[in-house]
């Protein structure tokens, strides 16, 4: 009998740098009295990110949503944009606030990213851009999307909210497409408490983004465009600088969790894992999504989600419901049946993953799932899937 965890195991926990390191940084803020509005720490953070990404074409924001909204606005995107319904609501909200019509098309079944064939089929004379999402940090079909964008003269924009630290062919994922937005929210593998980053090809956009995030101010007396307030503050920048130092370590710890989950869960009938990523991809292990096949597993994704809660495990159904089913987007007419996206939204569960999650806890989560599978007696079931008894003795609570 497996006992519930004593403390809740959440889908994620933010990495926090050693408190004394953060306090040292705070001392500087106390000395300067500079809290926001392009302060010295924000400038340092910007420089560090320019080095990290090897480009000067970057702009920091107070969150990823406003970064994307301003990115679209600054690039003058209008009309129709082809995008995915299988994402966090903020992707479409950013279009909405720019009065752009989202055209939802289906995703590919392996990594849940936009299906390029569906994108091409949805292009109309009003299409101006493709807004693709590297969902769960899984890279989109970069070449195919770039090819479509080039042939149809469309802008290619990536919501890379999940993809900080991801590389493809030893090149940061930020360098694909015309513009990429990264979220630095506390729930991501890299964060600055809250925060957002734009990385873009055209250097000329930097000035526009800087105006737009600061009310459109050019100087004390001139407002050159109706901007908003989307500035990152000094505390956020300080956290961003400090977490960046630990990024490799964070990703390494998360990768061990991914490996363990994959090793254990691949043996459970009814649990489908994404295929291993190409060796050309350096992944950031930001989420661990699984698909639950109700018939084979013996319970639905939603039942598993509820059952796990009884063990004090709080997985999440990112991204369910499908975005276009939310009341605010339900009236948008959609030609694509979105078969793959609907199936993913109904079957995916994202399991806990964060650098501080103990491997023994991951083992226990897998053990709980094994015992729940088809409601079978777990000892019989263990034998059937060939796991050693010693492992269970050590981990059964
Ligand atoms: N595009 C995409 C594809 C996105 O996924 C997102 C954001 C955006 C754009 C917009 O970026 P931002 O504007 O957020 O920068 C979370 C995040 O708020 C959101 O950033 C994220 N995507 C989305 C997928 O998830 P919730 O409502 O699910 O998070 P919450 O508060 O329920 O937290 C999950 C768990 O994390 C908690 O159960 C416990 C733990 N947690 C959370 C926080 C905030 C902590 O332990 N400490 C914390 O401080 O939305």
PDB file of C-alpha atoms and ligand atoms in Angstrom, residues 9-14 16 61-68 84 86-92 94 132-136 159-162 181-188 191 193-197 287 314-316 318-319 354, ligand 1:
ATOM      1  CA  UNK A   9       4.077  17.569  -4.770  1.00  0.00           C
ATOM      2  CA  UNK A  10       3.219  20.311  -7.254  1.00  0.00           C
ATOM      3  CA  UNK A  11       3.679  20.243 -10.993  1.00  0.00           C
ATOM      4  CA  UNK A  12       6.578  22.620 -10.484  1.00  0.00           C
ATOM      5  CA  UNK A  13       8.449  24.650  -7.880  1.00  0.00           C
ATOM      6  CA  UNK A  14      10.585  27.637  -8.754  1.00  0.00           C
ATOM      7  CA  UNK A  16      15.514  29.935  -5.753  1.00  0.00           C
ATOM      8  CA  UNK A  61       9.571  42.997 -20.276  1.00  0.00           C
ATOM      9  CA  UNK A  62       7.697  42.492 -17.024  1.00  0.00           C
ATOM     10  CA  UNK A  63       6.055  39.311 -18.337  1.00  0.00           C
ATOM     11  CA  UNK A  64       5.859  37.130 -21.417  1.00  0.00           C
ATOM     12  CA  UNK A  65       2.274  38.027 -22.302  1.00  0.00           C
ATOM     13  CA  UNK A  66       2.999  41.733 -22.695  1.00  0.00           C
ATOM     14  CA  UNK A  67       6.260  40.909 -24.472  1.00  0.00           C
ATOM     15  CA  UNK A  68       4.354  38.945 -27.111  1.00  0.00           C
ATOM     16  CA  UNK A  84      -2.159  26.705 -32.589  1.00  0.00           C
ATOM     17  CA  UNK A  86      -2.905  23.845 -28.108  1.00  0.00           C
ATOM     18  CA  UNK A  87      -1.160  26.406 -25.934  1.00  0.00           C
ATOM     19  CA  UNK A  88      -1.654  28.644 -22.907  1.00  0.00           C
ATOM     20  CA  UNK A  89      -4.349  31.301 -23.367  1.00  0.00           C
ATOM     21  CA  UNK A  90      -1.792  34.109 -23.420  1.00  0.00           C
ATOM     22  CA  UNK A  91      -0.688  33.182 -26.955  1.00  0.00           C
ATOM     23  CA  UNK A  92      -4.108  34.035 -28.375  1.00  0.00           C
ATOM     24  CA  UNK A  94      -1.694  38.640 -27.464  1.00  0.00           C
ATOM     25  CA  UNK A 132       3.853  28.957 -33.609  1.00  0.00           C
ATOM     26  CA  UNK A 133       4.535  27.682 -30.100  1.00  0.00           C
ATOM     27  CA  UNK A 134       7.440  25.492 -28.983  1.00  0.00           C
ATOM     28  CA  UNK A 135       5.006  23.877 -26.603  1.00  0.00           C
ATOM     29  CA  UNK A 136       6.650  22.085 -23.614  1.00  0.00           C
ATOM     30  CA  UNK A 159       5.969  31.864 -28.728  1.00  0.00           C
ATOM     31  CA  UNK A 160       9.010  30.336 -27.024  1.00  0.00           C
ATOM     32  CA  UNK A 161       7.558  30.849 -23.549  1.00  0.00           C
ATOM     33  CA  UNK A 162       8.623  27.302 -22.614  1.00  0.00           C
ATOM     34  CA  UNK A 181       9.184  35.488 -27.012  1.00  0.00           C
ATOM     35  CA  UNK A 182      10.439  33.770 -23.847  1.00  0.00           C
ATOM     36  CA  UNK A 183       8.544  33.743 -20.560  1.00  0.00           C
ATOM     37  CA  UNK A 184      10.544  34.090 -17.363  1.00  0.00           C
ATOM     38  CA  UNK A 185       7.589  33.194 -15.133  1.00  0.00           C
ATOM     39  CA  UNK A 186       8.340  31.439 -11.846  1.00  0.00           C
ATOM     40  CA  UNK A 187       6.831  28.194 -13.177  1.00  0.00           C
ATOM     41  CA  UNK A 188       9.442  27.879 -15.938  1.00  0.00           C
ATOM     42  CA  UNK A 191      12.737  32.526 -14.412  1.00  0.00           C
ATOM     43  CA  UNK A 193       9.939  35.777 -10.799  1.00  0.00           C
ATOM     44  CA  UNK A 194       7.884  37.159 -13.693  1.00  0.00           C
ATOM     45  CA  UNK A 195       9.404  38.380 -16.914  1.00  0.00           C
ATOM     46  CA  UNK A 196       9.451  38.223 -20.672  1.00  0.00           C
ATOM     47  CA  UNK A 197      12.034  38.537 -23.405  1.00  0.00           C
ATOM     48  CA  UNK A 287       7.589  20.000 -18.552  1.00  0.00           C
ATOM     49  CA  UNK A 314      -0.744  17.808  -8.174  1.00  0.00           C
ATOM     50  CA  UNK A 315      -0.206  17.193 -11.857  1.00  0.00           C
ATOM     51  CA  UNK A 316      -1.711  19.615 -14.381  1.00  0.00           C
ATOM     52  CA  UNK A 318      -1.722  21.759 -19.618  1.00  0.00           C
ATOM     53  CA  UNK A 319      -3.402  22.573 -22.043  1.00  0.00           C
ATOM     54  CA  UNK A 354      11.576  20.707 -10.993  1.00  0.00           C
TER      55      UNK A 354
HETATM   56  N1  LIG B   1       2.757  31.545 -23.913  1.00  0.00           N
HETATM   57  C1  LIG B   1       2.764  30.320 -23.359  1.00  0.00           C
HETATM   58  C2  LIG B   1       2.840  29.146 -24.257  1.00  0.00           C
HETATM   59  C3  LIG B   1       2.739  30.164 -21.966  1.00  0.00           C
HETATM   60  O1  LIG B   1       2.727  28.938 -21.422  1.00  0.00           O
HETATM   61  C4  LIG B   1       2.700  31.309 -21.152  1.00  0.00           C
HETATM   62  C5  LIG B   1       2.647  31.183 -19.702  1.00  0.00           C
HETATM   63  C6  LIG B   1       2.708  32.571 -21.766  1.00  0.00           C
HETATM   64  C7  LIG B   1       2.722  32.648 -23.164  1.00  0.00           C
HETATM   65  C8  LIG B   1       2.670  33.837 -20.986  1.00  0.00           C
HETATM   66  O2  LIG B   1       3.850  34.043 -20.256  1.00  0.00           O
HETATM   67  P1  LIG B   1       3.782  34.894 -18.878  1.00  0.00           P
HETATM   68  O3  LIG B   1       3.010  36.136 -19.126  1.00  0.00           O
HETATM   69  O4  LIG B   1       3.167  34.035 -17.822  1.00  0.00           O
HETATM   70  O5  LIG B   1       5.236  35.188 -18.609  1.00  0.00           O
HETATM   71  C9  LIG B   1       1.255  29.150 -15.270  1.00  0.00           C
HETATM   72  C10 LIG B   1       2.014  30.433 -15.456  1.00  0.00           C
HETATM   73  O6  LIG B   1       1.441  31.516 -14.749  1.00  0.00           O
HETATM   74  C11 LIG B   1       2.203  30.828 -16.881  1.00  0.00           C
HETATM   75  O7  LIG B   1       3.369  31.634 -16.914  1.00  0.00           O
HETATM   76  C12 LIG B   1       2.421  29.655 -17.798  1.00  0.00           C
HETATM   77  N2  LIG B   1       2.520  30.036 -19.171  1.00  0.00           N
HETATM   78  C13 LIG B   1       1.312  28.661 -17.630  1.00  0.00           C
HETATM   79  C14 LIG B   1       1.500  27.453 -18.507  1.00  0.00           C
HETATM   80  O8  LIG B   1       1.305  28.203 -16.294  1.00  0.00           O
HETATM   81  P2  LIG B   1      -0.746  28.431 -13.724  1.00  0.00           P
HETATM   82  O9  LIG B   1      -1.940  29.204 -13.400  1.00  0.00           O
HETATM   83  O10 LIG B   1      -0.910  27.066 -14.220  1.00  0.00           O
HETATM   84  O11 LIG B   1       0.319  28.422 -12.532  1.00  0.00           O
HETATM   85  P3  LIG B   1       0.071  28.157 -10.972  1.00  0.00           P
HETATM   86  O12 LIG B   1       0.082  29.437 -10.256  1.00  0.00           O
HETATM   87  O13 LIG B   1      -1.103  27.278 -10.816  1.00  0.00           O
HETATM   88  O14 LIG B   1       1.398  27.368 -10.609  1.00  0.00           O
HETATM   89  C15 LIG B   1       1.587  26.003 -10.879  1.00  0.00           C
HETATM   90  C16 LIG B   1       2.275  25.371  -9.686  1.00  0.00           C
HETATM   91  O15 LIG B   1       3.560  25.928  -9.530  1.00  0.00           O
HETATM   92  C17 LIG B   1       1.578  25.612  -8.368  1.00  0.00           C
HETATM   93  O16 LIG B   1       0.650  24.605  -8.137  1.00  0.00           O
HETATM   94  C18 LIG B   1       2.703  25.589  -7.358  1.00  0.00           C
HETATM   95  C19 LIG B   1       3.905  26.042  -8.141  1.00  0.00           C
HETATM   96  N3  LIG B   1       4.282  27.436  -7.866  1.00  0.00           N
HETATM   97  C20 LIG B   1       3.765  28.448  -8.623  1.00  0.00           C
HETATM   98  C21 LIG B   1       4.156  29.732  -8.381  1.00  0.00           C
HETATM   99  C22 LIG B   1       3.600  30.866  -9.208  1.00  0.00           C
HETATM  100  C23 LIG B   1       5.165  27.690  -6.848  1.00  0.00           C
HETATM  101  O17 LIG B   1       5.599  26.761  -6.153  1.00  0.00           O
HETATM  102  N4  LIG B   1       5.568  28.963  -6.621  1.00  0.00           N
HETATM  103  C24 LIG B   1       5.104  29.998  -7.346  1.00  0.00           C
HETATM  104  O18 LIG B   1       5.509  31.153  -7.115  1.00  0.00           O
HETATM  105  O19 LIG B   1      -0.051  29.337 -14.852  1.00  0.00           O
END
